[in-house]
Amino acid sequence: MSEEVREERGKGPVEAQSSQAESTMAAILAIAADAIIALDEQRRITQFNYGAEQIFGYAKDEVIGRSVNVLIPDRFHSRHDEHVASFASSGVAARRMGERREIFGLRKDGSEFPAEASITQLGETGERIFMVVVRDVTDRKRYEALLSQSNAELEARVMERTAALEEESQRREEARAALIQAQRMEAFGQLTGGIAHDFNNLLAIVLGNLELLEARVSEEEASDLIRRAVGAAQMGARLTNRLLTFARRRPLAPTLLNANDLMLGIAELLKRALGERTTLTTVLARALWQTRADPSELENAVINLAINARDAMPKGGKLLIETENVTIGTADPIAQECAAGDYIAIRVTDTGSGMSPQTLKRAFEPFFTTKEGRGTGLGLSTIYGFARQSGGHVTIESQLGHGTTVTLYLPRVDASEAAASGNSDDTVPLSENCETVLVVEDNAELCEIVLRRIEALGYVVLSAPNASAAIAMLEKEPDIALVFSDIVLGSGPSGYDLGLWVRAHKPEVKVLLTTGYASDAAGGEKIEDEFEVLHKPYSRKDLAVALHSTLNAGDG
Ligand code: ADP
Ligand code: MG
């Protein structure tokens, strides 16, 4: 047994209890990680435990008897004094522990640290003692700071990601809108193309009959009426032609061209068309890439854009025409409409009235116009069709009251590629003089298709279901330049027989035969020796080349 215990035996129970409490207290003081400091009424340090030594860096002996102020940074002295004074006078004998305050402590080496302090007062009677418990919260503060920083970073990342998602969904929305618009235009094209084609045929009949009638009428007044009807029918034909351009069904004659040259060529004309109150500025790209397009259609397009601009600037303004090399990436919204790649852009900007969103949405529709009584609504739609058929695209940016920019994109053609592409698929020889071709085909449906294909190459077409009808037509129509006949024509005379007749009676008319049979089965290497024969099935290019070369054979 230890001596202490033996000693206790000699004491009374109360004394033994209090002595045990003291040693418990001593143990607590020794092992507590917090600083536990006792102060007397003058706030001098009377106890300073091991935790306090660790936290403040003082040895116990160095601070016992000194004012607690040595442990507090100067600037807090007065506040601390006040606090203790109010605490002492508050009449509360023993405050609950746990009422912690955040303070700063001062170490022996002069450094400060954040701390949490609790203070309590002992000894209601007699001299009062303050017990102070101080906990160094440097680490906790650092973790808190770290945590709030990483929270902030996390939040920033979340915000960034949200913004990216929003951007992505907006991009998708735009792409979807572009797709819907493209589908709409496609549907318009289908519809318009069909109607325009039928209409054109009707007009051709009207015009043809008027011509025949004119030849028979001698009376002046009647002739005048006929001429007016012809004029109106021709105007109708011009309109339907523009519709066919919109529907991409009109043969274009694309050539390799430099859009800068073309712009310079029409600048004078535009200046005159715009009038004095509108200034025209052209900004042409240096080293503009070459493109392939129908030059007269391109001129038409730019003139139409300039006229639209003039209409939008009744009091005058500025018109800017720019050319530029542009590369369209796969992520560009416009790549929905035309393949990614290199294009030349022709941009026409005005400072006019601009378009409302509703007008903008419908501007490319054929017949859409806001110029009641003056407009046809065929300007932009024709340009749209031309651009699409040329492998390009057209866009409008416009804001009501802020002017309009229309940009025409046409595909780049490499100079070397251009030189080499003499026989590429997109350069089929088109009709040079709108020659008339008589198509002889006994299958009506097939005949219609052949007629359309030949018409699309720029020729004027006529048709006959058999050889005798063809001969009748050849005798009546002096304009027929070529007979394009199937070799097998039902039960009557064959295409070959028809060819022989033409040779005998109309030697100036060229003959091109076609057959679905291999040459020997159709009975004739003989035929091929005498006439040009195009074998079915043939491509658009095969047809174009055969027509072109037959027409031009024997000319030299
Ligand atoms: P039109 O000129 O015969 O009306 P367009 O197809 O050329 O037909 O144009 C269709 C419509 O688009 C116009 O009626 C007009 O409302 C609008 N528009 C076209 N170009 C412009 C422009 N530069 N500024 C303002 N509005 C325009
Ligand atoms: Mg117009």
Coordinates of C-alpha atoms and ligand atoms in Angstrom, one line a residue:
M1 CA 0.0 0.0 0.0
S2 CA 1.2 3.5 -0.7
E3 CA 1.9 6.0 1.9
E4 CA -0.8 8.3 0.7
V5 CA -3.5 5.8 1.3
R6 CA -2.1 5.0 4.8
E7 CA -2.3 8.6 5.6
E8 CA -5.9 8.8 4.5
R9 CA -6.8 6.1 6.9
G10 CA -6.1 8.4 9.7
K11 CA -8.4 11.1 8.4
G12 CA -12.1 11.6 8.8
P13 CA -14.5 10.7 5.9
V14 CA -15.0 14.3 4.8
E15 CA -11.3 15.0 4.7
A16 CA -10.7 11.8 2.8
Q17 CA -13.3 12.7 0.3
S18 CA -11.9 16.2 -0.3
S19 CA -8.4 14.9 -0.6
Q20 CA -9.6 12.4 -3.2
A21 CA -11.3 15.2 -5.1
E22 CA -8.1 17.1 -5.1
S23 CA -6.1 14.3 -6.6
T24 CA -8.8 13.7 -9.2
M25 CA -8.5 17.4 -10.1
A26 CA -4.8 17.1 -10.3
A27 CA -5.1 14.2 -12.6
I28 CA -7.5 16.0 -14.8
L29 CA -5.3 19.1 -15.0
A30 CA -2.4 16.9 -15.9
I31 CA -3.9 15.0 -18.7
A32 CA -6.3 17.7 -20.3
A33 CA -5.1 18.7 -23.7
D34 CA -6.9 22.1 -23.2
A35 CA -5.3 24.9 -21.3
I36 CA -6.8 25.1 -17.8
I37 CA -5.9 28.3 -16.1
A38 CA -7.0 29.6 -12.7
L39 CA -7.0 33.4 -12.0
D40 CA -7.4 35.2 -8.7
E41 CA -9.6 38.2 -8.3
Q42 CA -6.9 40.5 -9.7
R43 CA -6.8 38.2 -12.7
R44 CA -3.3 36.9 -11.9
I45 CA -2.5 33.4 -12.9
T46 CA -2.5 31.0 -10.1
Q47 CA -2.7 27.7 -11.9
F48 CA -1.3 26.7 -15.3
N49 CA -1.7 23.1 -16.3
Y50 CA 0.4 21.0 -18.7
G51 CA -2.0 21.7 -21.6
A52 CA -1.6 25.4 -21.1
E53 CA 2.2 25.0 -21.2
Q54 CA 1.9 23.2 -24.5
I55 CA -0.5 25.7 -26.0
F56 CA 1.1 28.9 -24.8
G57 CA 4.7 27.8 -24.8
Y58 CA 5.3 29.1 -21.3
A59 CA 6.6 26.9 -18.4
K60 CA 4.3 27.1 -15.5
D61 CA 6.8 28.9 -13.3
E62 CA 7.2 31.7 -15.9
V63 CA 3.5 32.8 -15.7
I64 CA 2.3 32.0 -12.1
G65 CA 1.6 35.3 -10.5
R66 CA 1.5 37.3 -13.7
S67 CA -1.5 39.0 -15.2
V68 CA -3.5 36.9 -17.6
N69 CA -2.9 39.6 -20.1
V70 CA 0.4 38.0 -21.1
L71 CA -1.7 35.3 -22.8
I72 CA -3.9 37.8 -24.7
P73 CA -2.8 39.9 -27.7
D74 CA -2.6 43.7 -26.8
R75 CA -5.5 44.7 -28.9
F76 CA -7.9 42.5 -27.0
H77 CA -6.9 43.6 -23.5
S78 CA -9.6 46.1 -22.9
R79 CA -12.3 43.9 -24.3
H80 CA -11.2 41.1 -22.2
D81 CA -11.1 43.2 -19.1
E82 CA -14.6 44.4 -19.8
H83 CA -15.8 40.9 -20.3
V84 CA -14.4 39.6 -17.1
A85 CA -15.7 42.6 -15.2
S86 CA -19.2 42.1 -16.4
F87 CA -18.9 38.5 -15.7
A88 CA -17.8 39.1 -12.2
S89 CA -20.5 41.6 -11.5
S90 CA -23.3 39.6 -13.1
G91 CA -24.0 37.9 -9.9
V92 CA -24.0 34.5 -11.5
A93 CA -22.1 32.4 -9.2
A94 CA -21.1 29.6 -11.5
R95 CA -21.8 29.9 -15.1
R96 CA -22.4 26.8 -17.0
M97 CA -19.3 25.6 -18.8
G98 CA -19.7 25.4 -22.5
E99 CA -20.5 29.0 -23.0
R100 CA -17.6 29.3 -25.3
R101 CA -16.2 32.5 -26.9
E102 CA -13.9 32.7 -29.8
I103 CA -10.8 34.7 -28.9
F104 CA -7.2 34.9 -29.9
G105 CA -4.4 33.7 -27.7
L106 CA -0.8 34.9 -27.5
R107 CA 2.0 32.4 -27.3
K108 CA 5.3 33.1 -25.6
D109 CA 7.0 33.4 -29.0
G110 CA 4.6 36.3 -29.9
S111 CA 2.5 34.3 -32.4
E112 CA -1.3 34.4 -32.1
F113 CA -3.7 31.6 -32.5
P114 CA -7.5 31.3 -32.7
A115 CA -8.9 29.8 -29.6
E116 CA -12.1 28.9 -27.9
A117 CA -12.4 30.0 -24.3
S118 CA -14.8 29.2 -21.5
I119 CA -14.7 30.9 -18.2
T120 CA -16.4 30.1 -14.9
Q121 CA -16.3 31.7 -11.5
L122 CA -15.8 29.7 -8.3
G123 CA -16.2 30.8 -4.7
E124 CA -19.4 32.6 -4.0
T125 CA -18.1 33.7 -0.6
G126 CA -14.7 35.0 0.1
E127 CA -12.1 35.4 -2.7
R128 CA -13.3 34.7 -6.1
I129 CA -11.4 32.5 -8.5
F130 CA -11.9 32.3 -12.2
M131 CA -11.2 29.1 -14.1
V132 CA -10.5 29.5 -17.7
V133 CA -10.4 26.7 -20.3
V134 CA -8.7 27.6 -23.5
R135 CA -8.7 25.3 -26.6
D136 CA -6.4 26.0 -29.5
V137 CA -8.6 25.8 -32.6
T138 CA -5.9 26.5 -35.2
D139 CA -6.3 23.1 -36.9
R140 CA -10.0 23.2 -36.8
K141 CA -10.0 26.7 -38.3
R142 CA -7.7 25.5 -41.0
Y143 CA -9.9 22.5 -41.8
E144 CA -12.9 24.7 -41.9
A145 CA -11.2 27.1 -44.3
L146 CA -10.1 24.1 -46.4
L147 CA -13.6 22.7 -46.4
S148 CA -15.2 26.0 -47.3
Q149 CA -12.7 26.5 -50.1
S150 CA -13.3 23.0 -51.5
N151 CA -17.0 23.6 -51.2
A152 CA -16.6 26.8 -53.1
E153 CA -14.6 24.9 -55.8
L154 CA -17.2 22.2 -56.0
E155 CA -19.9 24.8 -56.3
A156 CA -17.9 26.5 -59.1
R157 CA -17.5 23.2 -60.9
V158 CA -21.1 22.4 -60.6
M159 CA -22.0 25.8 -62.0
E160 CA -19.5 25.4 -64.8
R161 CA -21.0 22.0 -65.7
T162 CA -24.5 23.4 -65.5
A163 CA -23.6 26.2 -67.9
A164 CA -22.0 23.7 -70.2
L165 CA -25.1 21.5 -70.1
E166 CA -27.3 24.5 -70.8
E167 CA -25.1 25.5 -73.7
E168 CA -25.3 22.0 -75.1
S169 CA -29.1 21.9 -74.8
Q170 CA -29.4 25.2 -76.5
R171 CA -27.1 24.0 -79.3
R172 CA -29.3 21.0 -79.7
E173 CA -32.4 23.2 -79.7
E174 CA -30.8 25.3 -82.5
A175 CA -29.9 22.3 -84.5
R176 CA -33.4 20.9 -84.1
A177 CA -34.9 24.2 -85.3
A178 CA -32.5 24.3 -88.2
L179 CA -33.5 20.8 -89.2
I180 CA -37.2 21.6 -89.0
Q181 CA -36.6 24.6 -91.1
A182 CA -34.7 22.6 -93.7
Q183 CA -37.5 20.0 -93.8
R184 CA -40.0 22.7 -94.3
M185 CA -38.1 24.2 -97.2
E186 CA -37.7 20.7 -98.6
A187 CA -41.4 20.2 -98.5
F188 CA -42.0 23.6 -100.1
G189 CA -39.5 22.7 -102.8
Q190 CA -41.3 19.4 -103.6
L191 CA -44.7 21.0 -103.8
T192 CA -43.6 24.1 -105.7
G193 CA -41.4 22.1 -108.1
G194 CA -44.3 19.8 -109.0
I195 CA -46.7 22.6 -109.6
A196 CA -44.3 24.8 -111.4
H197 CA -43.4 21.9 -113.7
D198 CA -47.0 21.2 -114.7
F199 CA -47.6 24.9 -114.9
N200 CA -44.7 25.4 -117.2
N201 CA -46.0 22.7 -119.5
L202 CA -49.4 24.3 -119.6
L203 CA -47.9 27.6 -120.4
A204 CA -45.9 26.0 -123.2
I205 CA -49.1 24.8 -124.6
V206 CA -50.8 28.2 -124.3
L207 CA -47.8 29.9 -125.9
G208 CA -47.6 27.3 -128.7
N209 CA -51.2 27.7 -129.5
L210 CA -51.1 31.4 -129.4
E211 CA -48.2 31.3 -131.8
L212 CA -50.1 29.1 -134.2
L213 CA -53.2 31.4 -133.9
E214 CA -51.1 34.5 -134.5
A215 CA -50.0 33.1 -137.9
R216 CA -53.6 32.7 -138.9
V217 CA -55.0 36.0 -137.8
S218 CA -54.5 39.0 -140.0
E219 CA -56.8 41.4 -138.3
E220 CA -54.8 44.0 -136.4
E221 CA -56.9 44.2 -133.3
A222 CA -57.0 40.4 -132.8
S223 CA -53.2 40.2 -133.4
D224 CA -52.8 42.8 -130.6
L225 CA -54.9 40.7 -128.2
I226 CA -52.8 37.7 -129.1
R227 CA -49.6 39.6 -128.5
R228 CA -50.8 40.6 -125.0
A229 CA -51.7 37.1 -124.2
V230 CA -48.3 36.0 -125.3
G231 CA -46.7 38.6 -123.1
A232 CA -48.6 37.5 -120.1
A233 CA -47.9 33.8 -120.8
Q234 CA -44.2 34.7 -121.1
M235 CA -44.3 36.5 -117.8
G236 CA -45.9 33.4 -116.3
A237 CA -43.1 31.3 -117.8
R238 CA -40.5 33.5 -116.2
L239 CA -42.3 33.2 -112.8
T240 CA -42.5 29.4 -113.1
N241 CA -38.8 29.4 -114.0
R242 CA -38.0 31.1 -110.8
L243 CA -40.1 28.6 -108.9
L244 CA -38.2 25.9 -110.6
T245 CA -35.0 27.5 -109.5
F246 CA -36.3 27.5 -106.0
A247 CA -37.3 23.9 -106.3
R248 CA -33.8 23.1 -107.7
R249 CA -35.4 21.7 -110.8
R250 CA -34.0 24.2 -113.3
P251 CA -30.9 23.3 -115.2
L252 CA -28.0 25.6 -114.1
A253 CA -24.9 26.1 -116.1
P254 CA -22.3 26.2 -113.4
T255 CA -18.8 27.4 -114.4
L256 CA -15.7 27.9 -112.4
L257 CA -15.7 31.5 -111.3
N258 CA -14.2 34.1 -109.0
A259 CA -17.0 35.8 -107.1
N260 CA -14.9 38.9 -106.6
D261 CA -14.7 39.5 -110.4
L262 CA -18.4 39.0 -110.6
M263 CA -19.1 41.5 -107.8
L264 CA -16.9 44.1 -109.4
G265 CA -18.7 43.5 -112.7
I266 CA -22.1 44.3 -111.2
A267 CA -21.1 47.1 -108.8
E268 CA -21.8 49.8 -111.3
L269 CA -25.2 48.4 -112.1
L270 CA -26.0 48.1 -108.4
K271 CA -24.9 51.7 -107.7
R272 CA -27.4 52.9 -110.3
A273 CA -30.2 50.6 -109.0
L274 CA -29.7 51.8 -105.5
G275 CA -29.9 55.5 -106.2
E276 CA -28.0 58.4 -104.6
R277 CA -29.2 58.1 -101.1
T278 CA -27.7 54.7 -100.6
T279 CA -24.0 54.2 -100.4
L280 CA -22.5 51.0 -101.7
T281 CA -19.3 49.6 -100.2
T282 CA -17.6 46.5 -101.3
V283 CA -15.1 44.7 -99.2
L284 CA -13.6 41.8 -101.2
A285 CA -11.4 39.1 -99.7
R286 CA -7.9 38.9 -100.9
A287 CA -7.2 35.5 -102.5
L288 CA -10.8 34.5 -102.5
W289 CA -11.2 30.8 -103.3
Q290 CA -12.7 29.8 -106.6
T291 CA -16.2 28.5 -106.7
R292 CA -18.4 26.8 -109.2
A293 CA -21.8 28.3 -109.9
D294 CA -24.0 29.6 -112.6
P295 CA -22.7 33.1 -113.1
S296 CA -26.0 34.7 -114.3
E297 CA -27.9 33.1 -111.4
L298 CA -25.3 34.4 -109.0
E299 CA -25.6 37.9 -110.4
N300 CA -29.3 37.7 -110.2
A301 CA -29.0 36.6 -106.6
V302 CA -26.8 39.5 -105.6
I303 CA -29.0 42.0 -107.5
N304 CA -32.1 40.7 -105.8
L305 CA -30.5 41.0 -102.4
A306 CA -29.5 44.6 -103.2
I307 CA -33.0 45.4 -104.3
N308 CA -34.4 43.9 -101.1
A309 CA -32.0 46.1 -99.2
R310 CA -33.1 49.2 -101.2
D311 CA -36.7 48.4 -100.4
A312 CA -35.8 48.1 -96.8
M313 CA -34.1 51.6 -96.8
P314 CA -36.7 53.9 -98.4
K315 CA -34.8 56.9 -96.9
G316 CA -31.4 55.7 -98.0
G317 CA -28.7 54.0 -96.0
K318 CA -25.7 51.9 -96.4
L319 CA -25.2 48.7 -98.3
L320 CA -22.2 46.5 -97.8
I321 CA -21.2 43.7 -100.0
E322 CA -18.4 41.5 -98.7
T323 CA -16.7 38.3 -99.8
E324 CA -14.8 36.0 -97.6
N325 CA -13.3 32.5 -97.4
V326 CA -15.1 30.5 -94.7
T327 CA -14.5 27.1 -93.2
I328 CA -17.6 25.5 -91.8
G329 CA -16.9 23.0 -89.0
T330 CA -19.1 20.0 -88.1
A331 CA -20.2 21.8 -84.9
D332 CA -21.5 24.8 -86.7
P333 CA -25.3 24.9 -86.6
I334 CA -25.2 25.6 -90.3
A335 CA -23.5 22.3 -90.9
Q336 CA -27.0 20.8 -90.4
E337 CA -27.8 22.4 -93.8
C338 CA -24.7 22.0 -95.8
A339 CA -21.7 19.8 -95.4
A340 CA -18.8 20.9 -93.3
G341 CA -15.9 22.2 -95.4
D342 CA -14.6 25.2 -97.3
Y343 CA -16.9 27.8 -98.8
I344 CA -16.8 31.3 -100.1
A345 CA -19.3 33.6 -98.5
I346 CA -20.9 36.6 -100.2
R347 CA -22.5 38.8 -97.5
V348 CA -24.9 41.5 -98.2
T349 CA -25.7 43.8 -95.3
D350 CA -28.0 46.8 -95.2
T351 CA -28.9 49.4 -92.5
G352 CA -32.6 49.1 -93.3
S353 CA -35.8 48.2 -91.5
G354 CA -34.8 44.6 -90.6
M355 CA -37.3 41.8 -90.2
S356 CA -39.6 40.8 -87.4
P357 CA -39.0 37.2 -86.2
Q358 CA -42.2 36.2 -88.0
T359 CA -41.0 37.6 -91.3
L360 CA -37.6 36.1 -90.8
K361 CA -39.0 32.7 -90.3
R362 CA -40.9 32.8 -93.6
A363 CA -38.6 34.9 -95.7
F364 CA -37.4 32.0 -97.9
E365 CA -40.9 30.8 -98.6
P366 CA -42.0 31.2 -102.2
F367 CA -44.6 33.9 -102.5
F368 CA -44.0 35.2 -99.0
T369 CA -43.8 39.0 -99.2
T370 CA -44.6 41.9 -97.0
K371 CA -44.6 44.3 -99.9
E372 CA -48.3 44.1 -100.8
G373 CA -48.9 44.7 -104.4
R374 CA -45.3 45.3 -105.2
G375 CA -43.5 42.1 -104.2
T376 CA -43.6 38.7 -105.7
G377 CA -42.0 36.9 -102.8
L378 CA -39.8 35.0 -105.2
G379 CA -36.5 36.9 -104.5
L380 CA -35.2 35.0 -101.5
S381 CA -36.8 31.7 -102.4
T382 CA -35.1 31.7 -105.8
I383 CA -31.8 32.6 -104.1
Y384 CA -32.3 29.7 -101.6
G385 CA -32.9 27.2 -104.4
F386 CA -29.9 28.5 -106.3
A387 CA -27.7 28.2 -103.3
R388 CA -28.9 24.7 -102.5
Q389 CA -28.6 23.5 -106.0
S390 CA -25.1 24.9 -106.2
G391 CA -24.1 22.8 -103.1
G392 CA -24.2 25.8 -100.8
H393 CA -26.5 27.5 -98.5
V394 CA -27.9 30.9 -97.5
T395 CA -28.6 32.4 -94.1
I396 CA -30.3 35.6 -92.9
E397 CA -29.6 37.5 -89.8
S398 CA -32.0 40.4 -89.2
Q399 CA -33.3 42.4 -86.3
L400 CA -36.3 44.7 -86.6
G401 CA -35.0 48.3 -86.8
H402 CA -31.3 47.2 -87.1
G403 CA -30.8 46.0 -90.6
T404 CA -30.3 42.7 -92.3
T405 CA -27.4 40.5 -93.4
V406 CA -27.9 37.8 -96.0
T407 CA -25.0 35.4 -96.5
L408 CA -24.7 33.2 -99.5
Y409 CA -22.3 30.2 -99.1
L410 CA -20.9 28.5 -102.2
P411 CA -18.5 25.6 -102.1
R412 CA -14.9 26.1 -102.6
V413 CA -13.4 24.5 -105.7
D414 CA -9.7 23.8 -105.6
A415 CA -7.9 25.3 -108.6
S416 CA -6.1 22.0 -109.3
E417 CA -9.2 20.0 -108.7
A418 CA -11.1 22.3 -111.0
A419 CA -8.5 21.7 -113.8
A420 CA -8.7 17.9 -113.3
S421 CA -12.5 17.8 -113.0
G422 CA -13.3 18.2 -116.6
N423 CA -15.0 14.8 -116.6
S424 CA -16.3 14.8 -113.1
D425 CA -20.0 14.0 -112.5
D426 CA -21.2 17.5 -111.8
T427 CA -20.0 18.9 -115.1
V428 CA -22.3 17.4 -117.6
P429 CA -22.6 19.2 -120.9
L430 CA -25.9 21.1 -121.0
S431 CA -27.7 22.3 -124.0
E432 CA -25.9 25.1 -125.7
N433 CA -28.8 26.6 -127.8
C434 CA -31.9 25.1 -126.2
E435 CA -32.2 22.7 -129.1
T436 CA -35.4 20.8 -129.5
V437 CA -35.3 17.0 -129.0
L438 CA -38.0 14.7 -130.1
V439 CA -38.3 11.7 -127.8
V440 CA -39.9 8.6 -129.3
E441 CA -40.9 6.1 -126.7
D442 CA -44.0 3.8 -126.6
N443 CA -44.2 3.5 -122.8
A444 CA -46.0 6.7 -121.7
E445 CA -44.6 6.6 -118.2
L446 CA -41.1 6.1 -119.2
C447 CA -41.5 8.7 -121.9
E448 CA -42.4 11.3 -119.2
I449 CA -39.3 10.5 -117.2
V450 CA -37.0 10.7 -120.2
L451 CA -38.6 14.0 -121.2
R452 CA -38.0 15.4 -117.7
R453 CA -34.4 14.3 -117.7
I454 CA -33.7 15.8 -121.1
E455 CA -35.5 19.0 -120.2
A456 CA -33.4 19.3 -117.1
L457 CA -30.3 19.4 -119.3
G458 CA -31.7 22.6 -120.9
Y459 CA -33.3 21.2 -124.0
V460 CA -36.8 21.8 -125.3
V461 CA -38.6 18.5 -125.6
L462 CA -41.4 17.0 -127.7
S463 CA -42.6 13.5 -127.7
A464 CA -44.2 10.9 -129.9
P465 CA -45.4 7.4 -128.9
N466 CA -44.4 5.6 -132.2
A467 CA -42.5 6.0 -135.4
S468 CA -45.4 7.3 -137.5
A469 CA -46.4 9.9 -135.0
A470 CA -42.7 10.9 -134.9
I471 CA -42.6 11.3 -138.7
A472 CA -45.8 13.4 -138.6
M473 CA -44.2 15.6 -136.1
L474 CA -40.9 15.9 -137.9
E475 CA -42.8 17.1 -141.0
K476 CA -44.7 19.7 -139.0
E477 CA -41.9 21.0 -136.7
P478 CA -39.0 22.6 -138.3
D479 CA -37.1 23.2 -135.0
I480 CA -36.4 19.6 -134.1
A481 CA -32.7 19.1 -134.0
L482 CA -32.5 15.6 -132.7
V483 CA -34.6 12.5 -132.6
F484 CA -34.0 10.4 -129.5
S485 CA -35.8 7.0 -130.1
D486 CA -36.0 3.7 -128.4
I487 CA -35.1 1.0 -130.9
V488 CA -38.0 -1.2 -129.9
L489 CA -41.3 0.6 -130.5
G490 CA -44.2 -1.9 -130.0
S491 CA -45.6 -3.5 -133.1
G492 CA -45.0 -0.7 -135.7
P493 CA -41.8 0.4 -137.4
S494 CA -38.7 0.4 -135.1
G495 CA -36.5 3.2 -134.0
Y496 CA -34.0 1.9 -136.5
D497 CA -36.5 2.3 -139.3
L498 CA -37.3 5.8 -138.0
G499 CA -33.6 6.6 -138.1
L500 CA -33.4 5.5 -141.7
W501 CA -36.4 7.7 -142.6
V502 CA -34.8 10.7 -140.9
R503 CA -31.6 10.1 -142.7
A504 CA -33.4 10.0 -146.0
H505 CA -35.9 12.8 -145.5
K506 CA -34.5 15.1 -142.9
P507 CA -30.7 14.8 -143.2
E508 CA -30.1 17.9 -141.0
V509 CA -31.8 16.2 -138.0
K510 CA -29.5 14.1 -135.8
V511 CA -30.5 10.6 -134.5
L512 CA -29.7 9.0 -131.2
L513 CA -31.1 5.6 -130.5
T514 CA -31.4 3.8 -127.2
T515 CA -32.0 0.3 -126.1
G516 CA -32.3 -1.9 -123.0
Y517 CA -30.9 -4.9 -124.9
A518 CA -27.3 -5.9 -125.3
S519 CA -26.2 -4.9 -128.8
D520 CA -26.1 -8.4 -130.5
A521 CA -29.5 -9.4 -129.0
A522 CA -31.2 -6.4 -130.5
G523 CA -30.0 -7.6 -133.8
G524 CA -27.5 -5.1 -134.5
E525 CA -23.9 -4.3 -134.5
K526 CA -25.2 -3.1 -137.8
I527 CA -27.3 -0.5 -136.0
E528 CA -24.4 0.7 -133.9
D529 CA -22.3 1.2 -137.0
E530 CA -24.9 3.4 -138.5
F531 CA -26.3 5.4 -135.5
E532 CA -25.3 6.6 -132.1
V533 CA -26.7 4.2 -129.5
L534 CA -27.1 4.9 -125.8
H535 CA -27.5 1.8 -123.7
K536 CA -30.0 1.6 -120.8
P537 CA -29.8 2.2 -118.0
Y538 CA -27.9 5.4 -118.5
S539 CA -26.8 8.1 -116.0
R540 CA -27.7 11.8 -116.3
K541 CA -24.2 12.3 -117.5
D542 CA -24.3 9.5 -120.1
L543 CA -27.4 11.1 -121.5
A544 CA -26.0 14.6 -121.5
V545 CA -22.8 13.5 -123.2
A546 CA -24.6 11.4 -125.8
L547 CA -27.0 14.2 -126.7
H548 CA -24.3 16.8 -126.8
S549 CA -21.9 14.7 -128.9
T550 CA -24.6 13.5 -131.3
L551 CA -25.8 17.1 -131.8
N552 CA -22.3 18.3 -132.4
A553 CA -21.1 15.4 -134.6
G554 CA -20.3 16.1 -138.2
D555 CA -20.3 19.8 -137.6
G556 CA -16.7 20.3 -138.2
Ligands
ADP1 P1 -40.2 40.4 -102.2 O1 -38.9 41.2 -102.2 O2 -40.8 40.3 -103.5 O3 -41.1 40.7 -101.1 P2 -38.3 38.3 -101.3 O4 -38.4 36.9 -101.3 O5 -37.2 39.0 -101.9 O6 -39.7 38.9 -101.9 O7 -38.4 38.8 -99.8 C1 -39.4 38.3 -98.9 C2 -39.7 39.2 -97.8 O8 -38.5 39.2 -96.9 C3 -39.8 40.7 -98.1 O9 -41.2 41.0 -98.5 C4 -39.4 41.4 -96.8 O10 -40.5 41.4 -95.9 C5 -38.4 40.5 -96.3 N1 -37.0 41.0 -96.7 C6 -36.2 40.5 -97.6 N2 -35.0 41.2 -97.7 C7 -35.1 42.1 -96.7 C8 -34.2 43.1 -96.2 N3 -33.0 43.3 -96.7 N4 -34.6 43.9 -95.2 C9 -35.8 43.7 -94.6 N5 -36.7 42.8 -95.0 C10 -36.4 42.0 -96.0
MG2 MG -37.2 40.7 -103.3

